[in-house]
């Protein structure tokens, strides 16, 4: 298919992008000679130490292959099978993990909470916990927060504080799905500790793939007691890499000189540029505040169809949303954004209609 996308880059997902140079260089270095297997190597130790530095605290760190396993295994370590996990109704944990959290937690029920802009309304926690307090209903034990959310919004410090208060009050442990945690830190301009352990987060799934590494996420236990025997859980769940250094070395490349935050800030800035370019276009409506590397926009179906025919890839109506989701990544360039926006502008001329433009 002919594509207008410069260098074949797209806005479908931040996981369409390749491996960033810093992560790749570390993998190349890790590829020199032999190393001890199953995480007993120097790269894994170094990567875990760098994560402790980034969060300015002692914590237990595990490297796994993907976000679904990071979420599922970490949630399983917070709950017994008769407990429940509270999360937002559009959370990845609920809608995009094929029931893995329930499976790995041996049947722990996931209960859904509402809230605008993809964020849990803290008042809904009390309602969910108090709705049923009898022996016949699974007892709420964990709160799962996505930072940034599935629609690219970021929980502010105040919002996290209110959620943490409610969680503490009802004795809920907090798990954070941080598939795009770097984008949150860059967007909020905070220290990583402020939106994690200082905000009551017990365990963070720190995303690597969407930030620019090949694959892998770090599971970071700030509540170190909860990490007990997590290594067994990883192994049983098929998440203990024998050549662990290739999961961990990229983290060294990302963290040692701040590349993780540079890339996140860049992809956030590209999303802002995209938003600014397409917000004024007739027929286009931006759906949520742009606070990370995602722009959700309502784009007329005919325009979406023509953009796809021109070779631009992006998702529309995934997960039941009516919007198109436009994701920027570490390697999105201003030229990519401008070329996409120029096509959209050409197709979004009022009165003449899409038919006239689509020839
Ligand atoms: C991408 C993503 C994940 C991880 O998904 P995997 O495909 O399992 O790596 C988790 N949570 C959110 C919010 C995501 O966007």
PDB file of C-alpha atoms in Angstrom, residues 82-332:
ATOM      1  CA  UNK A  82     -12.013 -14.335  47.679  1.00  0.00           C
ATOM      2  CA  UNK A  83     -11.020 -10.663  47.354  1.00  0.00           C
ATOM      3  CA  UNK A  84     -11.880  -8.135  44.662  1.00  0.00           C
ATOM      4  CA  UNK A  85      -9.858  -5.611  42.685  1.00  0.00           C
ATOM      5  CA  UNK A  86     -11.354  -2.184  42.007  1.00  0.00           C
ATOM      6  CA  UNK A  87     -10.407  -0.500  38.750  1.00  0.00           C
ATOM      7  CA  UNK A  88     -11.821   1.998  36.265  1.00  0.00           C
ATOM      8  CA  UNK A  89     -14.431   0.622  33.906  1.00  0.00           C
ATOM      9  CA  UNK A  90     -12.179   1.231  30.882  1.00  0.00           C
ATOM     10  CA  UNK A  91      -8.997  -0.058  32.559  1.00  0.00           C
ATOM     11  CA  UNK A  92      -6.610  -2.231  30.563  1.00  0.00           C
ATOM     12  CA  UNK A  93      -6.795  -4.700  33.466  1.00  0.00           C
ATOM     13  CA  UNK A  94     -10.514  -5.089  32.799  1.00  0.00           C
ATOM     14  CA  UNK A  95     -10.860  -4.784  29.064  1.00  0.00           C
ATOM     15  CA  UNK A  96      -7.569  -5.623  27.388  1.00  0.00           C
ATOM     16  CA  UNK A  97      -6.032  -8.497  29.307  1.00  0.00           C
ATOM     17  CA  UNK A  98      -8.363 -11.352  28.443  1.00  0.00           C
ATOM     18  CA  UNK A  99      -9.172 -12.010  32.096  1.00  0.00           C
ATOM     19  CA  UNK A 100      -5.511 -12.568  33.013  1.00  0.00           C
ATOM     20  CA  UNK A 101      -5.760 -10.707  36.364  1.00  0.00           C
ATOM     21  CA  UNK A 102      -8.632 -12.965  37.456  1.00  0.00           C
ATOM     22  CA  UNK A 103      -6.820 -16.026  36.086  1.00  0.00           C
ATOM     23  CA  UNK A 104      -3.481 -15.385  37.777  1.00  0.00           C
ATOM     24  CA  UNK A 105      -5.193 -14.303  40.998  1.00  0.00           C
ATOM     25  CA  UNK A 106      -7.131 -17.569  41.047  1.00  0.00           C
ATOM     26  CA  UNK A 107     -10.528 -16.014  40.469  1.00  0.00           C
ATOM     27  CA  UNK A 108     -10.268 -12.709  42.327  1.00  0.00           C
ATOM     28  CA  UNK A 109     -13.115 -10.616  40.950  1.00  0.00           C
ATOM     29  CA  UNK A 110     -12.472  -7.335  39.158  1.00  0.00           C
ATOM     30  CA  UNK A 111     -15.093  -4.678  40.018  1.00  0.00           C
ATOM     31  CA  UNK A 112     -15.546  -1.569  37.894  1.00  0.00           C
ATOM     32  CA  UNK A 113     -15.640   2.046  39.012  1.00  0.00           C
ATOM     33  CA  UNK A 114     -16.835   5.085  37.045  1.00  0.00           C
ATOM     34  CA  UNK A 115     -15.162   8.452  36.588  1.00  0.00           C
ATOM     35  CA  UNK A 116     -14.727  11.157  33.960  1.00  0.00           C
ATOM     36  CA  UNK A 117     -11.767  11.267  31.557  1.00  0.00           C
ATOM     37  CA  UNK A 118     -10.739   7.697  32.315  1.00  0.00           C
ATOM     38  CA  UNK A 119      -9.969   8.505  35.965  1.00  0.00           C
ATOM     39  CA  UNK A 120     -11.551   6.812  38.955  1.00  0.00           C
ATOM     40  CA  UNK A 121     -13.803   9.144  40.933  1.00  0.00           C
ATOM     41  CA  UNK A 122     -12.565   8.725  44.520  1.00  0.00           C
ATOM     42  CA  UNK A 123     -16.133   8.866  45.861  1.00  0.00           C
ATOM     43  CA  UNK A 124     -16.982   5.745  43.877  1.00  0.00           C
ATOM     44  CA  UNK A 125     -14.588   3.709  46.046  1.00  0.00           C
ATOM     45  CA  UNK A 126     -16.731   4.146  49.133  1.00  0.00           C
ATOM     46  CA  UNK A 127     -19.863   3.251  47.175  1.00  0.00           C
ATOM     47  CA  UNK A 128     -18.221   0.118  45.771  1.00  0.00           C
ATOM     48  CA  UNK A 129     -16.871  -1.049  49.110  1.00  0.00           C
ATOM     49  CA  UNK A 130     -20.075  -0.346  51.030  1.00  0.00           C
ATOM     50  CA  UNK A 131     -22.450  -1.664  48.412  1.00  0.00           C
ATOM     51  CA  UNK A 132     -22.057  -5.115  49.919  1.00  0.00           C
ATOM     52  CA  UNK A 133     -20.252  -5.931  53.118  1.00  0.00           C
ATOM     53  CA  UNK A 134     -21.672  -9.394  53.623  1.00  0.00           C
ATOM     54  CA  UNK A 135     -19.981 -12.761  53.469  1.00  0.00           C
ATOM     55  CA  UNK A 136     -21.562 -13.506  50.090  1.00  0.00           C
ATOM     56  CA  UNK A 137     -19.666 -10.836  48.179  1.00  0.00           C
ATOM     57  CA  UNK A 138     -15.920 -10.737  47.430  1.00  0.00           C
ATOM     58  CA  UNK A 139     -14.148  -8.361  49.799  1.00  0.00           C
ATOM     59  CA  UNK A 140     -12.486  -5.353  48.161  1.00  0.00           C
ATOM     60  CA  UNK A 141      -8.742  -5.581  48.698  1.00  0.00           C
ATOM     61  CA  UNK A 142      -6.937  -3.764  45.885  1.00  0.00           C
ATOM     62  CA  UNK A 143      -7.291  -0.558  43.930  1.00  0.00           C
ATOM     63  CA  UNK A 144      -5.747  -0.532  40.470  1.00  0.00           C
ATOM     64  CA  UNK A 145      -4.923   2.892  38.999  1.00  0.00           C
ATOM     65  CA  UNK A 146      -3.682   3.521  35.474  1.00  0.00           C
ATOM     66  CA  UNK A 147      -1.179   6.382  35.188  1.00  0.00           C
ATOM     67  CA  UNK A 148      -1.488   7.781  32.566  1.00  0.00           C
ATOM     68  CA  UNK A 149      -4.979   6.489  31.924  1.00  0.00           C
ATOM     69  CA  UNK A 150      -6.224   4.580  28.905  1.00  0.00           C
ATOM     70  CA  UNK A 151      -7.384   7.878  27.389  1.00  0.00           C
ATOM     71  CA  UNK A 152      -4.082   9.614  28.038  1.00  0.00           C
ATOM     72  CA  UNK A 153      -5.096  11.741  31.006  1.00  0.00           C
ATOM     73  CA  UNK A 154      -2.897  12.030  34.087  1.00  0.00           C
ATOM     74  CA  UNK A 155      -4.047  11.810  37.698  1.00  0.00           C
ATOM     75  CA  UNK A 156      -2.862  14.964  39.480  1.00  0.00           C
ATOM     76  CA  UNK A 157      -1.188  14.861  42.891  1.00  0.00           C
ATOM     77  CA  UNK A 158      -4.455  16.004  44.488  1.00  0.00           C
ATOM     78  CA  UNK A 159      -6.461  13.313  42.726  1.00  0.00           C
ATOM     79  CA  UNK A 160      -3.964  10.653  43.777  1.00  0.00           C
ATOM     80  CA  UNK A 161      -4.121  11.977  47.333  1.00  0.00           C
ATOM     81  CA  UNK A 162      -7.913  11.637  47.449  1.00  0.00           C
ATOM     82  CA  UNK A 163      -7.727   8.108  46.039  1.00  0.00           C
ATOM     83  CA  UNK A 164      -5.015   7.129  48.506  1.00  0.00           C
ATOM     84  CA  UNK A 165      -7.097   8.450  51.401  1.00  0.00           C
ATOM     85  CA  UNK A 166     -10.045   6.351  50.349  1.00  0.00           C
ATOM     86  CA  UNK A 167      -7.828   3.311  49.830  1.00  0.00           C
ATOM     87  CA  UNK A 168      -6.255   3.704  53.255  1.00  0.00           C
ATOM     88  CA  UNK A 169      -9.656   4.161  54.861  1.00  0.00           C
ATOM     89  CA  UNK A 170     -10.951   0.912  53.380  1.00  0.00           C
ATOM     90  CA  UNK A 171      -7.682  -0.968  53.744  1.00  0.00           C
ATOM     91  CA  UNK A 172      -7.143  -1.362  50.012  1.00  0.00           C
ATOM     92  CA  UNK A 173      -3.689  -1.918  48.609  1.00  0.00           C
ATOM     93  CA  UNK A 174      -2.801   0.187  45.586  1.00  0.00           C
ATOM     94  CA  UNK A 175      -1.404  -1.187  42.349  1.00  0.00           C
ATOM     95  CA  UNK A 176      -0.469   1.221  39.563  1.00  0.00           C
ATOM     96  CA  UNK A 177      -0.581   0.211  35.904  1.00  0.00           C
ATOM     97  CA  UNK A 178       2.218   2.422  34.603  1.00  0.00           C
ATOM     98  CA  UNK A 179       2.438   1.222  31.014  1.00  0.00           C
ATOM     99  CA  UNK A 180       2.914   4.943  30.267  1.00  0.00           C
ATOM    100  CA  UNK A 181       4.292   5.966  33.656  1.00  0.00           C
ATOM    101  CA  UNK A 182       7.156   7.907  32.027  1.00  0.00           C
ATOM    102  CA  UNK A 183       4.634  10.053  30.164  1.00  0.00           C
ATOM    103  CA  UNK A 184       2.906  10.826  33.458  1.00  0.00           C
ATOM    104  CA  UNK A 185       6.124  11.906  35.168  1.00  0.00           C
ATOM    105  CA  UNK A 186       7.090  14.073  32.193  1.00  0.00           C
ATOM    106  CA  UNK A 187       3.609  15.564  31.930  1.00  0.00           C
ATOM    107  CA  UNK A 188       3.154  16.365  35.614  1.00  0.00           C
ATOM    108  CA  UNK A 189       6.732  17.531  36.138  1.00  0.00           C
ATOM    109  CA  UNK A 190       6.983  15.657  39.434  1.00  0.00           C
ATOM    110  CA  UNK A 191       9.548  13.409  41.051  1.00  0.00           C
ATOM    111  CA  UNK A 192       8.649   9.752  40.401  1.00  0.00           C
ATOM    112  CA  UNK A 193       8.326   9.150  44.150  1.00  0.00           C
ATOM    113  CA  UNK A 194       5.589  11.787  44.466  1.00  0.00           C
ATOM    114  CA  UNK A 195       3.128   9.841  42.347  1.00  0.00           C
ATOM    115  CA  UNK A 196       4.073   6.391  43.631  1.00  0.00           C
ATOM    116  CA  UNK A 197       5.148   5.414  47.132  1.00  0.00           C
ATOM    117  CA  UNK A 198       4.598   8.876  48.586  1.00  0.00           C
ATOM    118  CA  UNK A 199       1.052   8.664  47.181  1.00  0.00           C
ATOM    119  CA  UNK A 200       0.466   5.284  48.789  1.00  0.00           C
ATOM    120  CA  UNK A 201       1.233   3.061  45.799  1.00  0.00           C
ATOM    121  CA  UNK A 202       2.275  -0.422  46.963  1.00  0.00           C
ATOM    122  CA  UNK A 203       3.370  -1.762  43.595  1.00  0.00           C
ATOM    123  CA  UNK A 204       4.021  -0.136  40.238  1.00  0.00           C
ATOM    124  CA  UNK A 205       4.101  -1.784  36.818  1.00  0.00           C
ATOM    125  CA  UNK A 206       6.678   0.469  35.213  1.00  0.00           C
ATOM    126  CA  UNK A 207       6.269   0.371  31.443  1.00  0.00           C
ATOM    127  CA  UNK A 208       9.261  -0.017  29.169  1.00  0.00           C
ATOM    128  CA  UNK A 209       7.896  -1.124  25.780  1.00  0.00           C
ATOM    129  CA  UNK A 210       5.901   2.009  25.011  1.00  0.00           C
ATOM    130  CA  UNK A 211       8.726   4.213  26.261  1.00  0.00           C
ATOM    131  CA  UNK A 212      11.231   2.832  23.731  1.00  0.00           C
ATOM    132  CA  UNK A 213      12.659  -0.491  24.849  1.00  0.00           C
ATOM    133  CA  UNK A 214      12.114  -3.645  22.805  1.00  0.00           C
ATOM    134  CA  UNK A 215       9.933  -5.397  25.306  1.00  0.00           C
ATOM    135  CA  UNK A 216       9.472  -5.669  28.989  1.00  0.00           C
ATOM    136  CA  UNK A 217       8.125  -3.954  32.070  1.00  0.00           C
ATOM    137  CA  UNK A 218       9.522  -3.636  35.568  1.00  0.00           C
ATOM    138  CA  UNK A 219       7.386  -4.628  38.546  1.00  0.00           C
ATOM    139  CA  UNK A 220       8.422  -2.372  41.415  1.00  0.00           C
ATOM    140  CA  UNK A 221       7.276  -3.233  44.954  1.00  0.00           C
ATOM    141  CA  UNK A 222       7.497  -0.240  47.288  1.00  0.00           C
ATOM    142  CA  UNK A 223       5.726  -2.363  49.866  1.00  0.00           C
ATOM    143  CA  UNK A 224       8.492  -4.927  50.047  1.00  0.00           C
ATOM    144  CA  UNK A 225       6.563  -7.469  52.128  1.00  0.00           C
ATOM    145  CA  UNK A 226       4.188  -7.943  49.221  1.00  0.00           C
ATOM    146  CA  UNK A 227       7.111  -9.013  47.028  1.00  0.00           C
ATOM    147  CA  UNK A 228       7.579 -12.180  49.037  1.00  0.00           C
ATOM    148  CA  UNK A 229       7.822 -15.172  46.712  1.00  0.00           C
ATOM    149  CA  UNK A 230       7.006 -12.970  43.707  1.00  0.00           C
ATOM    150  CA  UNK A 231       9.926 -14.643  41.948  1.00  0.00           C
ATOM    151  CA  UNK A 232       8.047 -17.964  42.144  1.00  0.00           C
ATOM    152  CA  UNK A 233       4.906 -16.319  40.793  1.00  0.00           C
ATOM    153  CA  UNK A 234       6.919 -14.980  37.830  1.00  0.00           C
ATOM    154  CA  UNK A 235       8.474 -18.348  37.111  1.00  0.00           C
ATOM    155  CA  UNK A 236       5.152 -20.189  37.295  1.00  0.00           C
ATOM    156  CA  UNK A 237       3.547 -17.556  35.090  1.00  0.00           C
ATOM    157  CA  UNK A 238       6.188 -18.046  32.412  1.00  0.00           C
ATOM    158  CA  UNK A 239       7.758 -14.673  33.126  1.00  0.00           C
ATOM    159  CA  UNK A 240      11.226 -15.600  34.323  1.00  0.00           C
ATOM    160  CA  UNK A 241      13.549 -14.874  31.392  1.00  0.00           C
ATOM    161  CA  UNK A 242      16.517 -17.210  31.185  1.00  0.00           C
ATOM    162  CA  UNK A 243      18.528 -14.564  29.317  1.00  0.00           C
ATOM    163  CA  UNK A 244      17.287 -11.923  31.734  1.00  0.00           C
ATOM    164  CA  UNK A 245      20.040  -9.468  30.839  1.00  0.00           C
ATOM    165  CA  UNK A 246      18.277  -8.689  27.570  1.00  0.00           C
ATOM    166  CA  UNK A 247      15.166  -7.622  29.503  1.00  0.00           C
ATOM    167  CA  UNK A 248      17.136  -5.633  32.059  1.00  0.00           C
ATOM    168  CA  UNK A 249      20.028  -4.077  30.099  1.00  0.00           C
ATOM    169  CA  UNK A 250      17.705  -1.787  28.104  1.00  0.00           C
ATOM    170  CA  UNK A 251      16.539  -0.307  31.409  1.00  0.00           C
ATOM    171  CA  UNK A 252      20.137   0.596  32.213  1.00  0.00           C
ATOM    172  CA  UNK A 253      20.322   2.357  28.842  1.00  0.00           C
ATOM    173  CA  UNK A 254      17.064   4.202  29.522  1.00  0.00           C
ATOM    174  CA  UNK A 255      17.652   5.190  33.133  1.00  0.00           C
ATOM    175  CA  UNK A 256      21.352   5.964  33.429  1.00  0.00           C
ATOM    176  CA  UNK A 257      21.177   9.327  31.668  1.00  0.00           C
ATOM    177  CA  UNK A 258      17.474  10.135  31.777  1.00  0.00           C
ATOM    178  CA  UNK A 259      16.567   8.911  28.260  1.00  0.00           C
ATOM    179  CA  UNK A 260      13.279   7.528  29.605  1.00  0.00           C
ATOM    180  CA  UNK A 261      12.093  11.024  30.560  1.00  0.00           C
ATOM    181  CA  UNK A 262      13.482  12.696  27.432  1.00  0.00           C
ATOM    182  CA  UNK A 263      11.613  10.265  25.203  1.00  0.00           C
ATOM    183  CA  UNK A 264       8.408  10.628  27.206  1.00  0.00           C
ATOM    184  CA  UNK A 265       8.616  14.426  27.154  1.00  0.00           C
ATOM    185  CA  UNK A 266       9.209  14.293  23.416  1.00  0.00           C
ATOM    186  CA  UNK A 267       6.230  12.046  22.687  1.00  0.00           C
ATOM    187  CA  UNK A 268       4.062  14.229  24.943  1.00  0.00           C
ATOM    188  CA  UNK A 269       5.210  17.319  23.027  1.00  0.00           C
ATOM    189  CA  UNK A 270       4.390  15.666  19.700  1.00  0.00           C
ATOM    190  CA  UNK A 271       0.863  14.954  20.954  1.00  0.00           C
ATOM    191  CA  UNK A 272       0.466  18.610  21.934  1.00  0.00           C
ATOM    192  CA  UNK A 273       1.645  19.649  18.484  1.00  0.00           C
ATOM    193  CA  UNK A 274      -0.837  17.269  16.894  1.00  0.00           C
ATOM    194  CA  UNK A 275      -3.657  18.529  19.099  1.00  0.00           C
ATOM    195  CA  UNK A 276      -2.885  22.155  18.237  1.00  0.00           C
ATOM    196  CA  UNK A 277      -2.865  21.356  14.527  1.00  0.00           C
ATOM    197  CA  UNK A 278      -6.127  19.417  14.365  1.00  0.00           C
ATOM    198  CA  UNK A 279      -8.275  21.009  17.082  1.00  0.00           C
ATOM    199  CA  UNK A 280      -9.376  23.923  14.857  1.00  0.00           C
ATOM    200  CA  UNK A 281     -10.362  21.687  11.923  1.00  0.00           C
ATOM    201  CA  UNK A 282     -14.056  21.570  11.029  1.00  0.00           C
ATOM    202  CA  UNK A 283     -15.762  18.322  12.057  1.00  0.00           C
ATOM    203  CA  UNK A 284     -12.953  17.290  14.433  1.00  0.00           C
ATOM    204  CA  UNK A 285     -13.562  17.176  18.188  1.00  0.00           C
ATOM    205  CA  UNK A 286     -10.822  16.507  20.734  1.00  0.00           C
ATOM    206  CA  UNK A 287     -12.341  14.212  23.366  1.00  0.00           C
ATOM    207  CA  UNK A 288     -10.078  14.466  26.409  1.00  0.00           C
ATOM    208  CA  UNK A 289      -7.485  16.826  27.822  1.00  0.00           C
ATOM    209  CA  UNK A 290      -4.174  15.997  26.125  1.00  0.00           C
ATOM    210  CA  UNK A 291      -1.874  15.244  29.052  1.00  0.00           C
ATOM    211  CA  UNK A 292       0.495  12.651  27.593  1.00  0.00           C
ATOM    212  CA  UNK A 293       1.333  11.140  24.209  1.00  0.00           C
ATOM    213  CA  UNK A 294      -2.258  10.409  23.151  1.00  0.00           C
ATOM    214  CA  UNK A 295      -4.795  12.495  21.286  1.00  0.00           C
ATOM    215  CA  UNK A 296      -8.331  11.119  21.193  1.00  0.00           C
ATOM    216  CA  UNK A 297     -10.436  12.810  18.547  1.00  0.00           C
ATOM    217  CA  UNK A 298     -13.826  12.352  16.957  1.00  0.00           C
ATOM    218  CA  UNK A 299     -13.165  12.333  13.224  1.00  0.00           C
ATOM    219  CA  UNK A 300     -15.960  11.788  10.683  1.00  0.00           C
ATOM    220  CA  UNK A 301     -16.035   8.200   9.374  1.00  0.00           C
ATOM    221  CA  UNK A 302     -15.501   9.225   5.755  1.00  0.00           C
ATOM    222  CA  UNK A 303     -12.408  11.210   6.715  1.00  0.00           C
ATOM    223  CA  UNK A 304     -11.058   8.286   8.748  1.00  0.00           C
ATOM    224  CA  UNK A 305     -11.595   6.026   5.740  1.00  0.00           C
ATOM    225  CA  UNK A 306      -9.741   8.373   3.419  1.00  0.00           C
ATOM    226  CA  UNK A 307      -6.859   8.850   5.872  1.00  0.00           C
ATOM    227  CA  UNK A 308      -6.523   5.068   6.017  1.00  0.00           C
ATOM    228  CA  UNK A 309      -6.580   4.863   2.217  1.00  0.00           C
ATOM    229  CA  UNK A 310      -3.767   7.412   2.156  1.00  0.00           C
ATOM    230  CA  UNK A 311      -1.726   5.000   4.227  1.00  0.00           C
ATOM    231  CA  UNK A 312      -2.031   6.449   7.725  1.00  0.00           C
ATOM    232  CA  UNK A 313      -2.590   3.824  10.371  1.00  0.00           C
ATOM    233  CA  UNK A 314      -4.484   4.634  13.538  1.00  0.00           C
ATOM    234  CA  UNK A 315      -7.219   2.952  15.519  1.00  0.00           C
ATOM    235  CA  UNK A 316     -10.831   3.997  15.587  1.00  0.00           C
ATOM    236  CA  UNK A 317     -13.411   2.398  17.855  1.00  0.00           C
ATOM    237  CA  UNK A 318     -11.031   0.154  19.739  1.00  0.00           C
ATOM    238  CA  UNK A 319     -12.380  -0.967  23.084  1.00  0.00           C
ATOM    239  CA  UNK A 320     -15.817   0.343  22.179  1.00  0.00           C
ATOM    240  CA  UNK A 321     -14.736   3.999  21.954  1.00  0.00           C
ATOM    241  CA  UNK A 322     -16.147   6.103  19.151  1.00  0.00           C
ATOM    242  CA  UNK A 323     -12.989   8.176  18.923  1.00  0.00           C
ATOM    243  CA  UNK A 324      -9.910   7.750  16.850  1.00  0.00           C
ATOM    244  CA  UNK A 325      -6.822   7.268  18.989  1.00  0.00           C
ATOM    245  CA  UNK A 326      -3.669   9.004  17.806  1.00  0.00           C
ATOM    246  CA  UNK A 327      -0.540   7.941  19.676  1.00  0.00           C
ATOM    247  CA  UNK A 328       2.862   9.580  19.470  1.00  0.00           C
ATOM    248  CA  UNK A 329       6.056   7.739  20.313  1.00  0.00           C
ATOM    249  CA  UNK A 330       9.705   8.440  21.081  1.00  0.00           C
ATOM    250  CA  UNK A 331      10.520   8.611  17.374  1.00  0.00           C
ATOM    251  CA  UNK A 332       7.540  10.657  16.140  1.00  0.00           C
TER     252      UNK A 332
END
